[in-house]
Amino acid sequence: MTDSHASTTPGPAFSSLSLPPAVLENLLRLGYERMTPIQAAALPLALAGKDLIAQAKTGSGKTAAFALPLLANLNPRRFAVQALVLCPTRELAEQVTQELRRLARAEDNIKILTLCGGATMRPQIASLAHGAHIVVGTPGRILDHLSRETLPLDALNTLVLDEADRMLDMGFAEDIATVVQRCPKQRQTLLFSATYPEGVVKLATRFMRDPQQVKLTERHATTKIRQRFYEVKEGERLHAVGLLLDHYRPVSTLAFCNTKQQCRDLVAVLQGQGVVALELHGDLDQRERDQVLVQFANGSCSVLVATDVAARGLDIAHLEAVINVDITPEIEVHTHRVGRTGRADEAGWAFSLASVDEMGRVGRIDEMQGSASQWHPLSELTPAATGPLRPPMATLQILGGRKEKIRAGDVLGALTKDMGFEAAQIGKINVNEFSTYVAVEQGIADEAARRLNAGKVKGKAVKVRRL
Ligand code: AMP
């Protein structure tokens, strides 16, 4: 193995890579101006066709580091599966699919399918029969398709193992081995892993050809918040929020409004568009507030809408975007709002919508930040073909909590051991005093609620509803 170490100096521009102009243009449109360290280290090797073992975590830009080589290997005119990405969970598979869709926009009609457990087989089989270029999925379900001969892999040229360490932790080693054996020998294999336990090294030696190793020697400390301003007319402000969500497709967004009325109006507009948006406001009692926050934190609500007062003291990890629906008159508040995204080494977006009347405020923000705002036209926001933004998870509320001595393990056990779901399909479980909230993958939510209502938790019948 050859080691290549990435530095932490600002990354080179994507234009230094041999990528087609349409791809470079699309990257700029997405706001990817410079390569992240993992991309700078991995892309030249991967685009040259090398097998790669790369150490990278979520937030490092790793998806693009394998997506761009995978797309470069792809022939869109050939209607066959040419790339397979294996992920540990449905959640990650959805994220990878979204990022692939964003990056694939430079090309016409690249079909990407997500195949994960939990969803019914039949629609997946039908979609496969229609043809796909790229398949993203969890090892168990991919194996399922291989054994039913519904997923031909003879045209495959790129295989990606994403979060390999986590897949091994989840007991997927044998499934992965079986899937790899079904792939053509002539292929490029890209393995991404946050850590290098022995199992990962074994995987690599078994299935890779002279893999190049890419390590990050130091953590990237600079802030990764990307701010963009959009000029709006008063009448299009709320609609513009929907456009931003449709274009950038962040998994979780905190939207700030200056007034409660604006919050209420925005939630109504977003819900009308089919977006799962909830309002956090001062009139909620503690239980209602908990319910909103639980849903946002567990991935079943895409947008949390709040005033600055209501959002005070919120600590939310994994916020992909902040939207300033209005520009705040207090400049420090703007910095505070924006600082909520891009935490803990993760990249984040901060979008601000400003009307002509608010330009004075933006000028003061520029002054304080010591740099000019980046303005973008609303007209560049184009909806993705995949319909309204959907959250990956849904929340089930079990009436019964600590008072009934319910523990998270009881609920997980009931869902996996008694009701036949996979642990990977179950998300966060929050046990409150009188209620328990379970996040489950969207696709199994109704069925999980039905089985819970018909079954027992801790030996007792329970009442369950989907929020
Ligand atoms: P990932 O680690 O792949 O989950 O990526 C984290 C976030 O960074 C995603 O929202 C990407 O859209 C974004 N991203 C990836 N590469 C770049 C780049 N070179 N410049 C700016 N943002 C990026």
CSV table of C-alpha atoms and ligand atoms in Angstrom, one decimal:
chain,number,residue,atom,x,y,z
A,1,MET,CA,0.0,0.0,0.0
A,2,THR,CA,1.2,3.5,-0.7
A,3,ASP,CA,0.4,6.3,1.7
A,4,SER,CA,-0.6,9.7,0.7
A,5,HIS,CA,-1.1,12.3,3.3
A,6,ALA,CA,-3.4,15.3,2.9
A,7,SER,CA,-2.4,18.7,4.2
A,8,THR,CA,-4.7,21.2,5.9
A,9,THR,CA,-3.8,24.2,3.8
A,10,PRO,CA,-6.7,25.5,1.7
A,11,GLY,CA,-7.5,22.9,-0.9
A,12,PRO,CA,-6.7,23.2,-4.6
A,13,ALA,CA,-9.5,24.2,-7.0
A,14,PHE,CA,-11.5,21.4,-8.7
A,15,SER,CA,-10.4,22.8,-12.0
A,16,SER,CA,-6.9,21.3,-11.4
A,17,LEU,CA,-8.5,17.9,-11.9
A,18,SER,CA,-9.3,16.4,-15.3
A,19,LEU,CA,-13.0,16.8,-15.0
A,20,PRO,CA,-15.4,17.7,-17.9
A,21,PRO,CA,-16.4,21.4,-18.0
A,22,ALA,CA,-20.1,20.5,-17.2
A,23,VAL,CA,-19.0,18.8,-14.0
A,24,LEU,CA,-16.8,21.7,-13.0
A,25,GLU,CA,-19.6,24.1,-13.6
A,26,ASN,CA,-22.0,22.0,-11.5
A,27,LEU,CA,-19.5,21.9,-8.7
A,28,LEU,CA,-19.3,25.7,-8.7
A,29,ARG,CA,-23.1,25.9,-8.7
A,30,LEU,CA,-23.2,23.7,-5.6
A,31,GLY,CA,-20.7,26.1,-4.0
A,32,TYR,CA,-17.8,23.6,-4.0
A,33,GLU,CA,-15.0,25.9,-4.9
A,34,ARG,CA,-12.0,24.2,-3.3
A,35,MET,CA,-11.4,20.6,-2.6
A,36,THR,CA,-11.6,19.4,1.0
A,37,PRO,CA,-8.5,17.7,2.3
A,38,ILE,CA,-9.9,14.2,1.7
A,39,GLN,CA,-10.9,15.2,-1.8
A,40,ALA,CA,-7.5,16.7,-2.6
A,41,ALA,CA,-5.8,13.5,-1.5
A,42,ALA,CA,-8.3,11.0,-3.0
A,43,LEU,CA,-9.5,12.5,-6.2
A,44,PRO,CA,-6.3,12.5,-8.3
A,45,LEU,CA,-5.7,8.9,-7.5
A,46,ALA,CA,-9.2,7.7,-7.8
A,47,LEU,CA,-9.8,9.6,-11.1
A,48,ALA,CA,-6.6,7.8,-12.4
A,49,GLY,CA,-8.4,4.6,-11.8
A,50,LYS,CA,-6.6,3.4,-8.6
A,51,ASP,CA,-8.2,1.4,-5.9
A,52,LEU,CA,-8.4,3.5,-2.7
A,53,ILE,CA,-8.6,3.1,1.0
A,54,ALA,CA,-9.5,6.5,2.4
A,55,GLN,CA,-9.9,7.5,6.0
A,56,ALA,CA,-12.8,10.0,6.2
A,57,LYS,CA,-15.7,10.8,8.3
A,58,THR,CA,-19.1,12.2,7.4
A,59,GLY,CA,-18.7,15.9,6.9
A,60,SER,CA,-15.3,15.7,5.3
A,61,GLY,CA,-16.7,15.7,1.8
A,62,LYS,CA,-16.0,12.0,1.4
A,63,THR,CA,-19.2,11.4,-0.7
A,64,ALA,CA,-17.9,13.6,-3.5
A,65,ALA,CA,-14.5,11.9,-3.2
A,66,PHE,CA,-16.0,8.7,-4.4
A,67,ALA,CA,-19.0,10.1,-6.4
A,68,LEU,CA,-16.9,12.0,-8.9
A,69,PRO,CA,-14.7,9.0,-9.9
A,70,LEU,CA,-17.8,6.8,-10.0
A,71,LEU,CA,-19.5,9.3,-12.3
A,72,ALA,CA,-16.3,9.6,-14.4
A,73,ASN,CA,-16.4,5.8,-14.9
A,74,LEU,CA,-20.0,5.9,-16.0
A,75,ASN,CA,-21.5,5.7,-19.5
A,76,PRO,CA,-24.9,7.3,-19.2
A,77,ARG,CA,-26.0,5.8,-22.6
A,78,ARG,CA,-25.5,2.3,-21.3
A,79,PHE,CA,-28.6,1.3,-19.4
A,80,ALA,CA,-27.0,-1.1,-16.9
A,81,VAL,CA,-25.8,-0.9,-13.3
A,82,GLN,CA,-22.3,0.4,-13.5
A,83,ALA,CA,-21.7,1.4,-9.9
A,84,LEU,CA,-22.7,0.0,-6.5
A,85,VAL,CA,-22.3,1.9,-3.2
A,86,LEU,CA,-22.7,-0.2,-0.1
A,87,CYS,CA,-23.6,1.7,3.1
A,88,PRO,CA,-24.3,0.6,6.6
A,89,THR,CA,-27.7,2.2,7.1
A,90,ARG,CA,-30.6,3.4,5.1
A,91,GLU,CA,-30.1,6.9,6.5
A,92,LEU,CA,-26.6,7.1,5.0
A,93,ALA,CA,-27.7,5.5,1.8
A,94,GLU,CA,-30.3,8.2,1.4
A,95,GLN,CA,-27.7,10.9,2.1
A,96,VAL,CA,-25.3,9.4,-0.4
A,97,THR,CA,-28.1,9.2,-3.0
A,98,GLN,CA,-28.9,12.8,-2.5
A,99,GLU,CA,-25.3,13.9,-2.9
A,100,LEU,CA,-24.9,11.7,-5.9
A,101,ARG,CA,-28.0,13.3,-7.5
A,102,ARG,CA,-26.6,16.7,-6.9
A,103,LEU,CA,-23.3,15.8,-8.4
A,104,ALA,CA,-24.8,13.8,-11.3
A,105,ARG,CA,-26.9,16.8,-12.4
A,106,ALA,CA,-24.1,17.8,-14.9
A,107,GLU,CA,-25.1,14.8,-16.9
A,108,ASP,CA,-28.5,14.0,-18.4
A,109,ASN,CA,-30.7,11.2,-17.0
A,110,ILE,CA,-28.4,9.3,-14.7
A,111,LYS,CA,-30.7,6.9,-12.8
A,112,ILE,CA,-29.8,6.3,-9.2
A,113,LEU,CA,-31.7,3.7,-7.1
A,114,THR,CA,-31.6,3.3,-3.3
A,115,LEU,CA,-32.1,-0.3,-2.2
A,116,CYS,CA,-32.4,-0.7,1.5
A,117,GLY,CA,-34.1,-3.2,3.9
A,118,GLY,CA,-37.4,-2.3,5.3
A,119,ALA,CA,-39.0,-1.1,2.1
A,120,THR,CA,-41.1,-3.7,0.2
A,121,MET,CA,-39.2,-5.7,-2.5
A,122,ARG,CA,-41.7,-5.4,-5.3
A,123,PRO,CA,-41.3,-1.7,-6.2
A,124,GLN,CA,-37.5,-2.1,-5.9
A,125,ILE,CA,-37.6,-5.0,-8.4
A,126,ALA,CA,-39.8,-3.0,-10.7
A,127,SER,CA,-37.4,0.0,-10.6
A,128,LEU,CA,-34.5,-2.3,-11.3
A,129,ALA,CA,-36.3,-3.7,-14.3
A,130,HIS,CA,-36.6,-0.2,-15.6
A,131,GLY,CA,-32.8,0.1,-15.5
A,132,ALA,CA,-30.5,2.1,-13.3
A,133,HIS,CA,-26.9,3.3,-13.6
A,134,ILE,CA,-26.1,3.5,-10.0
A,135,VAL,CA,-27.3,1.5,-7.0
A,136,VAL,CA,-26.9,2.6,-3.4
A,137,GLY,CA,-27.9,0.2,-0.7
A,138,THR,CA,-27.4,-1.8,2.5
A,139,PRO,CA,-25.5,-5.1,2.2
A,140,GLY,CA,-28.4,-7.3,3.3
A,141,ARG,CA,-30.9,-6.0,0.8
A,142,ILE,CA,-28.4,-5.9,-2.0
A,143,LEU,CA,-27.6,-9.6,-1.3
A,144,ASP,CA,-31.3,-10.3,-1.3
A,145,HIS,CA,-31.6,-8.9,-4.8
A,146,LEU,CA,-28.5,-10.8,-6.0
A,147,SER,CA,-30.0,-14.1,-4.8
A,148,ARG,CA,-33.3,-13.3,-6.6
A,149,GLU,CA,-31.3,-12.4,-9.7
A,150,THR,CA,-33.0,-9.0,-9.8
A,151,LEU,CA,-29.8,-7.0,-9.7
A,152,PRO,CA,-27.4,-7.8,-12.6
A,153,LEU,CA,-23.9,-6.6,-11.9
A,154,ASP,CA,-22.0,-7.8,-15.0
A,155,ALA,CA,-21.6,-4.2,-16.3
A,156,LEU,CA,-20.4,-2.9,-12.9
A,157,ASN,CA,-17.1,-0.9,-13.0
A,158,THR,CA,-17.0,0.9,-9.7
A,159,LEU,CA,-17.7,-0.6,-6.2
A,160,VAL,CA,-17.7,1.7,-3.2
A,161,LEU,CA,-17.7,0.5,0.4
A,162,ASP,CA,-18.8,3.5,2.5
A,163,GLU,CA,-18.2,3.6,6.2
A,164,ALA,CA,-16.7,0.1,6.0
A,165,ASP,CA,-15.8,0.0,9.7
A,166,ARG,CA,-19.4,0.6,10.6
A,167,MET,CA,-20.6,-2.0,8.3
A,168,LEU,CA,-18.3,-4.5,9.9
A,169,ASP,CA,-19.4,-3.4,13.4
A,170,MET,CA,-23.0,-4.2,12.3
A,171,GLY,CA,-22.0,-7.7,11.3
A,172,PHE,CA,-22.1,-7.3,7.5
A,173,ALA,CA,-18.7,-8.8,6.8
A,174,GLU,CA,-20.0,-12.0,5.2
A,175,ASP,CA,-22.7,-10.2,3.3
A,176,ILE,CA,-20.2,-7.8,1.9
A,177,ALA,CA,-17.9,-10.7,0.9
A,178,THR,CA,-20.7,-12.4,-0.9
A,179,VAL,CA,-21.7,-9.2,-2.7
A,180,VAL,CA,-18.1,-8.5,-3.8
A,181,GLN,CA,-17.7,-12.0,-5.2
A,182,ARG,CA,-20.6,-11.2,-7.5
A,183,CYS,CA,-19.0,-8.1,-8.9
A,184,PRO,CA,-16.7,-8.4,-12.0
A,185,LYS,CA,-13.0,-8.7,-11.2
A,186,GLN,CA,-12.2,-5.9,-13.5
A,187,ARG,CA,-13.4,-2.9,-11.5
A,188,GLN,CA,-12.3,0.0,-9.4
A,189,THR,CA,-12.9,-0.4,-5.6
A,190,LEU,CA,-13.1,2.6,-3.3
A,191,LEU,CA,-13.2,1.9,0.4
A,192,PHE,CA,-14.0,4.7,2.9
A,193,SER,CA,-13.7,4.2,6.6
A,194,ALA,CA,-13.4,6.5,9.7
A,195,THR,CA,-11.1,4.0,11.4
A,196,TYR,CA,-8.8,1.2,10.4
A,197,PRO,CA,-9.6,-1.8,12.5
A,198,GLU,CA,-8.1,-5.2,11.5
A,199,GLY,CA,-11.4,-6.2,9.8
A,200,VAL,CA,-11.1,-3.3,7.3
A,201,VAL,CA,-7.5,-4.1,6.5
A,202,LYS,CA,-8.6,-7.7,5.8
A,203,LEU,CA,-11.5,-6.6,3.6
A,204,ALA,CA,-9.0,-4.5,1.6
A,205,THR,CA,-6.4,-7.2,1.1
A,206,ARG,CA,-9.1,-9.6,0.1
A,207,PHE,CA,-10.9,-7.5,-2.4
A,208,MET,CA,-8.7,-4.7,-3.6
A,209,ARG,CA,-6.0,-4.3,-6.2
A,210,ASP,CA,-2.8,-2.5,-5.0
A,211,PRO,CA,-4.9,-0.1,-3.0
A,212,GLN,CA,-3.5,3.4,-2.4
A,213,GLN,CA,-4.1,4.6,1.2
A,214,VAL,CA,-5.2,8.1,1.8
A,215,LYS,CA,-4.9,9.4,5.4
A,216,LEU,CA,-5.6,12.8,6.9
A,217,THR,CA,-2.7,13.7,9.2
A,218,GLU,CA,-4.5,16.6,10.9
A,219,ARG,CA,-8.0,17.6,11.4
A,220,HIS,CA,-9.4,20.4,9.4
A,221,ALA,CA,-10.0,23.3,11.8
A,222,THR,CA,-11.3,26.1,9.6
A,223,THR,CA,-15.0,26.8,9.6
A,224,LYS,CA,-17.0,25.1,6.9
A,225,ILE,CA,-20.0,27.4,6.9
A,226,ARG,CA,-20.9,28.6,3.5
A,227,GLN,CA,-23.0,31.7,3.5
A,228,ARG,CA,-25.2,32.8,0.6
A,229,PHE,CA,-27.5,35.7,0.2
A,230,TYR,CA,-30.6,35.8,-2.0
A,231,GLU,CA,-32.5,39.0,-2.8
A,232,VAL,CA,-36.2,38.5,-2.5
A,233,LYS,CA,-39.3,40.6,-3.0
A,234,GLU,CA,-41.5,40.6,0.1
A,235,GLY,CA,-44.2,38.5,-1.6
A,236,GLU,CA,-41.7,35.7,-2.6
A,237,ARG,CA,-39.9,35.4,0.7
A,238,LEU,CA,-41.7,32.3,2.0
A,239,HIS,CA,-41.8,30.6,-1.3
A,240,ALA,CA,-38.0,31.1,-1.6
A,241,VAL,CA,-37.5,28.9,1.5
A,242,GLY,CA,-39.1,26.1,-0.4
A,243,LEU,CA,-36.9,26.7,-3.4
A,244,LEU,CA,-33.8,26.6,-1.2
A,245,LEU,CA,-34.9,23.3,0.3
A,246,ASP,CA,-35.7,21.8,-3.1
A,247,HIS,CA,-32.4,22.8,-4.6
A,248,TYR,CA,-29.9,22.1,-1.7
A,249,ARG,CA,-32.0,19.3,-0.1
A,250,PRO,CA,-30.5,19.6,3.4
A,251,VAL,CA,-31.6,16.8,5.7
A,252,SER,CA,-32.1,19.2,8.6
A,253,THR,CA,-32.6,22.9,8.5
A,254,LEU,CA,-33.3,25.5,11.2
A,255,ALA,CA,-35.2,28.5,9.8
A,256,PHE,CA,-35.2,31.7,11.7
A,257,CYS,CA,-37.9,34.3,11.5
A,258,ASN,CA,-38.1,37.7,13.2
A,259,THR,CA,-41.7,37.3,14.3
A,260,LYS,CA,-44.0,34.5,15.5
A,261,GLN,CA,-46.5,35.4,12.8
A,262,GLN,CA,-43.8,34.8,10.1
A,263,CYS,CA,-43.0,31.4,11.7
A,264,ARG,CA,-46.6,30.4,11.6
A,265,ASP,CA,-47.0,31.5,7.9
A,266,LEU,CA,-43.8,29.7,6.9
A,267,VAL,CA,-44.8,26.4,8.5
A,268,ALA,CA,-48.2,26.7,6.7
A,269,VAL,CA,-46.5,27.3,3.3
A,270,LEU,CA,-44.0,24.5,3.7
A,271,GLN,CA,-46.5,22.0,4.9
A,272,GLY,CA,-48.6,23.0,2.0
A,273,GLN,CA,-45.7,21.9,-0.2
A,274,GLY,CA,-45.4,18.6,1.5
A,275,VAL,CA,-42.3,19.4,3.5
A,276,VAL,CA,-42.3,18.2,7.1
A,277,ALA,CA,-41.8,21.5,9.0
A,278,LEU,CA,-42.6,22.2,12.7
A,279,GLU,CA,-42.7,25.4,14.6
A,280,LEU,CA,-40.9,25.9,17.9
A,281,HIS,CA,-42.6,28.8,19.7
A,282,GLY,CA,-43.0,30.2,23.2
A,283,ASP,CA,-46.7,29.1,23.5
A,284,LEU,CA,-45.9,25.4,23.4
A,285,ASP,CA,-46.0,23.6,26.7
A,286,GLN,CA,-43.0,21.6,27.8
A,287,ARG,CA,-44.4,18.3,26.4
A,288,GLU,CA,-45.2,19.8,23.0
A,289,ARG,CA,-41.8,21.4,22.9
A,290,ASP,CA,-40.1,18.1,23.7
A,291,GLN,CA,-42.2,16.4,21.0
A,292,VAL,CA,-41.1,18.9,18.3
A,293,LEU,CA,-37.4,18.7,19.3
A,294,VAL,CA,-37.4,14.9,19.5
A,295,GLN,CA,-38.8,14.8,15.9
A,296,PHE,CA,-36.2,17.2,14.6
A,297,ALA,CA,-33.3,15.6,16.3
A,298,ASN,CA,-34.2,12.1,15.2
A,299,GLY,CA,-34.5,12.9,11.5
A,300,SER,CA,-38.2,12.9,11.1
A,301,CYS,CA,-38.7,16.6,10.6
A,302,SER,CA,-36.8,18.4,7.9
A,303,VAL,CA,-37.3,22.0,9.0
A,304,LEU,CA,-37.6,23.6,12.4
A,305,VAL,CA,-39.0,27.1,12.2
A,306,ALA,CA,-38.3,29.4,15.2
A,307,THR,CA,-37.8,32.9,16.4
A,308,ASP,CA,-34.5,33.7,18.1
A,309,VAL,CA,-36.1,33.7,21.5
A,310,ALA,CA,-37.7,30.2,21.0
A,311,ALA,CA,-34.4,28.8,19.7
A,312,ARG,CA,-32.4,30.1,22.7
A,313,GLY,CA,-30.4,27.3,24.3
A,314,LEU,CA,-31.2,24.8,21.6
A,315,ASP,CA,-28.3,22.3,21.1
A,316,ILE,CA,-28.8,20.4,18.0
A,317,ALA,CA,-26.1,18.4,16.3
A,318,HIS,CA,-26.1,17.7,12.6
A,319,LEU,CA,-27.7,20.9,11.4
A,320,GLU,CA,-27.0,21.0,7.7
A,321,ALA,CA,-28.5,24.4,7.0
A,322,VAL,CA,-29.6,27.6,8.6
A,323,ILE,CA,-32.0,29.8,6.8
A,324,ASN,CA,-32.4,33.4,7.8
A,325,VAL,CA,-35.9,33.9,6.5
A,326,ASP,CA,-35.7,37.6,7.6
A,327,ILE,CA,-32.5,39.5,8.2
A,328,THR,CA,-32.3,40.2,11.9
A,329,PRO,CA,-31.9,43.9,12.9
A,330,GLU,CA,-29.2,42.8,15.5
A,331,ILE,CA,-26.0,41.9,13.8
A,332,GLU,CA,-24.6,39.7,16.6
A,333,VAL,CA,-27.8,37.7,16.4
A,334,HIS,CA,-27.0,37.0,12.7
A,335,THR,CA,-23.6,35.6,13.6
A,336,HIS,CA,-25.2,33.5,16.3
A,337,ARG,CA,-27.8,32.1,14.0
A,338,VAL,CA,-25.3,31.3,11.3
A,339,GLY,CA,-22.9,29.7,13.8
A,340,ARG,CA,-25.5,27.0,14.6
A,341,THR,CA,-24.6,25.2,11.4
A,342,GLY,CA,-21.2,23.7,10.5
A,343,ARG,CA,-20.5,22.7,14.0
A,344,ALA,CA,-18.1,19.9,15.1
A,345,ASP,CA,-16.1,19.6,11.9
A,346,GLU,CA,-19.1,19.3,9.7
A,347,ALA,CA,-19.9,21.4,6.7
A,348,GLY,CA,-23.0,23.7,6.8
A,349,TRP,CA,-25.0,26.1,4.8
A,350,ALA,CA,-26.3,29.5,5.9
A,351,PHE,CA,-28.8,31.1,3.5
A,352,SER,CA,-30.2,34.5,4.0
A,353,LEU,CA,-33.1,36.1,2.3
A,354,ALA,CA,-33.0,39.8,2.1
A,355,SER,CA,-35.4,42.4,0.6
A,356,VAL,CA,-34.4,45.8,-0.6
A,357,ASP,CA,-35.5,47.2,2.8
A,358,GLU,CA,-33.0,44.9,4.6
A,359,MET,CA,-29.9,45.9,2.6
A,360,GLY,CA,-28.8,48.3,5.3
A,361,ARG,CA,-28.7,45.4,7.7
A,362,VAL,CA,-26.7,43.2,5.3
A,363,GLY,CA,-24.3,46.1,4.8
A,364,ARG,CA,-23.7,46.1,8.6
A,365,ILE,CA,-23.2,42.3,8.6
A,366,ASP,CA,-20.6,42.7,5.9
A,367,GLU,CA,-18.8,45.3,7.9
A,368,MET,CA,-18.7,43.2,11.0
A,369,GLN,CA,-17.6,40.1,9.1
A,370,GLY,CA,-15.0,42.0,7.2
A,371,SER,CA,-16.0,40.5,3.9
A,372,ALA,CA,-18.7,41.2,1.2
A,373,SER,CA,-21.7,38.9,1.2
A,374,GLN,CA,-22.0,36.4,-1.7
A,375,TRP,CA,-25.2,37.1,-3.6
A,376,HIS,CA,-26.9,34.5,-5.7
A,377,PRO,CA,-30.1,34.9,-7.8
A,378,LEU,CA,-33.2,33.0,-6.9
A,379,SER,CA,-33.4,31.9,-10.5
A,380,GLU,CA,-30.5,29.5,-10.1
A,381,LEU,CA,-32.5,27.4,-7.7
A,382,THR,CA,-33.9,24.4,-9.5
A,383,PRO,CA,-36.0,21.7,-8.0
A,384,ALA,CA,-34.6,18.2,-7.9
A,385,ALA,CA,-36.6,15.7,-9.9
A,386,THR,CA,-37.3,13.6,-6.8
A,387,GLY,CA,-40.2,15.6,-5.5
A,388,PRO,CA,-40.5,17.5,-2.2
A,389,LEU,CA,-37.8,17.0,0.4
A,390,ARG,CA,-38.7,14.1,2.7
A,391,PRO,CA,-37.1,13.3,6.0
A,392,PRO,CA,-35.4,9.9,6.3
A,393,MET,CA,-37.3,8.9,9.4
A,394,ALA,CA,-40.7,9.0,11.0
A,395,THR,CA,-41.6,9.2,14.7
A,396,LEU,CA,-43.9,6.7,16.5
A,397,GLN,CA,-45.2,7.8,19.9
A,398,ILE,CA,-45.8,5.1,22.5
A,399,LEU,CA,-48.1,6.2,25.2
A,400,GLY,CA,-46.0,5.1,28.2
A,401,GLY,CA,-42.6,6.1,29.4
A,402,ARG,CA,-40.4,6.2,32.5
A,403,LYS,CA,-43.5,6.1,34.7
A,404,GLU,CA,-44.2,2.7,33.2
A,405,LYS,CA,-40.6,1.7,33.5
A,406,ILE,CA,-40.1,1.4,29.8
A,407,ARG,CA,-36.5,1.5,28.6
A,408,ALA,CA,-35.1,2.1,25.1
A,409,GLY,CA,-33.8,-1.5,25.1
A,410,ASP,CA,-37.4,-2.8,25.6
A,411,VAL,CA,-38.6,-1.0,22.6
A,412,LEU,CA,-35.7,-2.0,20.4
A,413,GLY,CA,-36.1,-5.6,21.5
A,414,ALA,CA,-39.8,-5.6,20.8
A,415,LEU,CA,-39.2,-4.2,17.3
A,416,THR,CA,-36.3,-6.4,16.3
A,417,LYS,CA,-36.7,-9.7,18.2
A,418,ASP,CA,-40.5,-9.9,18.3
A,419,MET,CA,-41.6,-7.9,15.3
A,420,GLY,CA,-38.9,-8.8,12.8
A,421,PHE,CA,-37.4,-5.4,12.0
A,422,GLU,CA,-33.7,-4.8,11.5
A,423,ALA,CA,-31.8,-2.7,14.2
A,424,ALA,CA,-30.5,-0.6,11.3
A,425,GLN,CA,-34.1,0.5,10.5
A,426,ILE,CA,-34.6,1.9,14.0
A,427,GLY,CA,-33.3,5.3,14.9
A,428,LYS,CA,-33.2,7.3,18.1
A,429,ILE,CA,-35.4,6.1,21.0
A,430,ASN,CA,-36.3,8.8,23.5
A,431,VAL,CA,-38.0,7.7,26.7
A,432,ASN,CA,-39.8,10.6,28.5
A,433,GLU,CA,-41.8,10.5,31.6
A,434,PHE,CA,-45.2,9.6,30.0
A,435,SER,CA,-44.2,8.9,26.4
A,436,THR,CA,-41.6,7.1,24.4
A,437,TYR,CA,-40.6,8.3,20.9
A,438,VAL,CA,-39.1,5.9,18.4
A,439,ALA,CA,-37.7,7.0,15.1
A,440,VAL,CA,-38.1,4.4,12.4
A,441,GLU,CA,-37.3,4.5,8.7
A,442,GLN,CA,-40.1,6.3,6.7
A,443,GLY,CA,-40.8,3.1,4.7
A,444,ILE,CA,-41.6,0.9,7.7
A,445,ALA,CA,-43.4,3.5,9.9
A,446,ASP,CA,-47.0,2.4,9.4
A,447,GLU,CA,-46.2,-1.3,9.6
A,448,ALA,CA,-44.1,-0.7,12.7
A,449,ALA,CA,-46.9,1.2,14.4
A,450,ARG,CA,-49.4,-1.6,13.4
A,451,ARG,CA,-47.2,-4.3,14.8
A,452,LEU,CA,-46.5,-2.4,18.0
A,453,ASN,CA,-50.2,-1.8,18.5
A,454,ALA,CA,-50.9,-5.5,18.0
A,455,GLY,CA,-47.9,-6.7,20.1
A,456,LYS,CA,-46.4,-6.1,23.5
A,457,VAL,CA,-43.6,-4.0,25.0
A,458,LYS,CA,-42.2,-5.4,28.2
A,459,GLY,CA,-45.0,-7.9,28.3
A,460,LYS,CA,-47.7,-5.2,28.2
A,461,ALA,CA,-50.0,-4.1,25.3
A,462,VAL,CA,-49.2,-0.5,24.3
A,463,LYS,CA,-50.9,2.3,22.4
A,464,VAL,CA,-48.9,3.7,19.5
A,465,ARG,CA,-49.4,6.4,17.0
A,466,ARG,CA,-47.4,7.9,14.2
A,467,LEU,CA,-46.7,11.6,14.7
B,1,AMP,P1,-19.9,14.4,3.2
B,1,AMP,O1,-18.7,14.2,4.1
B,1,AMP,O2,-19.8,13.7,1.9
B,1,AMP,O3,-21.2,14.0,3.9
B,1,AMP,O4,-20.1,15.9,2.8
B,1,AMP,C1,-20.4,16.9,3.8
B,1,AMP,C2,-21.0,18.2,3.1
B,1,AMP,O5,-20.0,18.9,2.5
B,1,AMP,C3,-22.1,17.9,2.1
B,1,AMP,O6,-23.1,18.8,2.4
B,1,AMP,C4,-21.4,18.3,0.8
B,1,AMP,O7,-22.4,18.8,0.0
B,1,AMP,C5,-20.4,19.3,1.2
B,1,AMP,N1,-19.2,19.3,0.3
B,1,AMP,C6,-18.5,18.3,-0.2
B,1,AMP,N2,-17.4,18.7,-0.8
B,1,AMP,C7,-17.4,20.0,-0.8
B,1,AMP,C8,-16.5,21.0,-1.3
B,1,AMP,N3,-15.4,20.7,-1.9
B,1,AMP,N4,-16.8,22.3,-1.0
B,1,AMP,C9,-17.9,22.6,-0.3
B,1,AMP,N5,-18.7,21.8,0.2
B,1,AMP,C10,-18.5,20.5,0.0
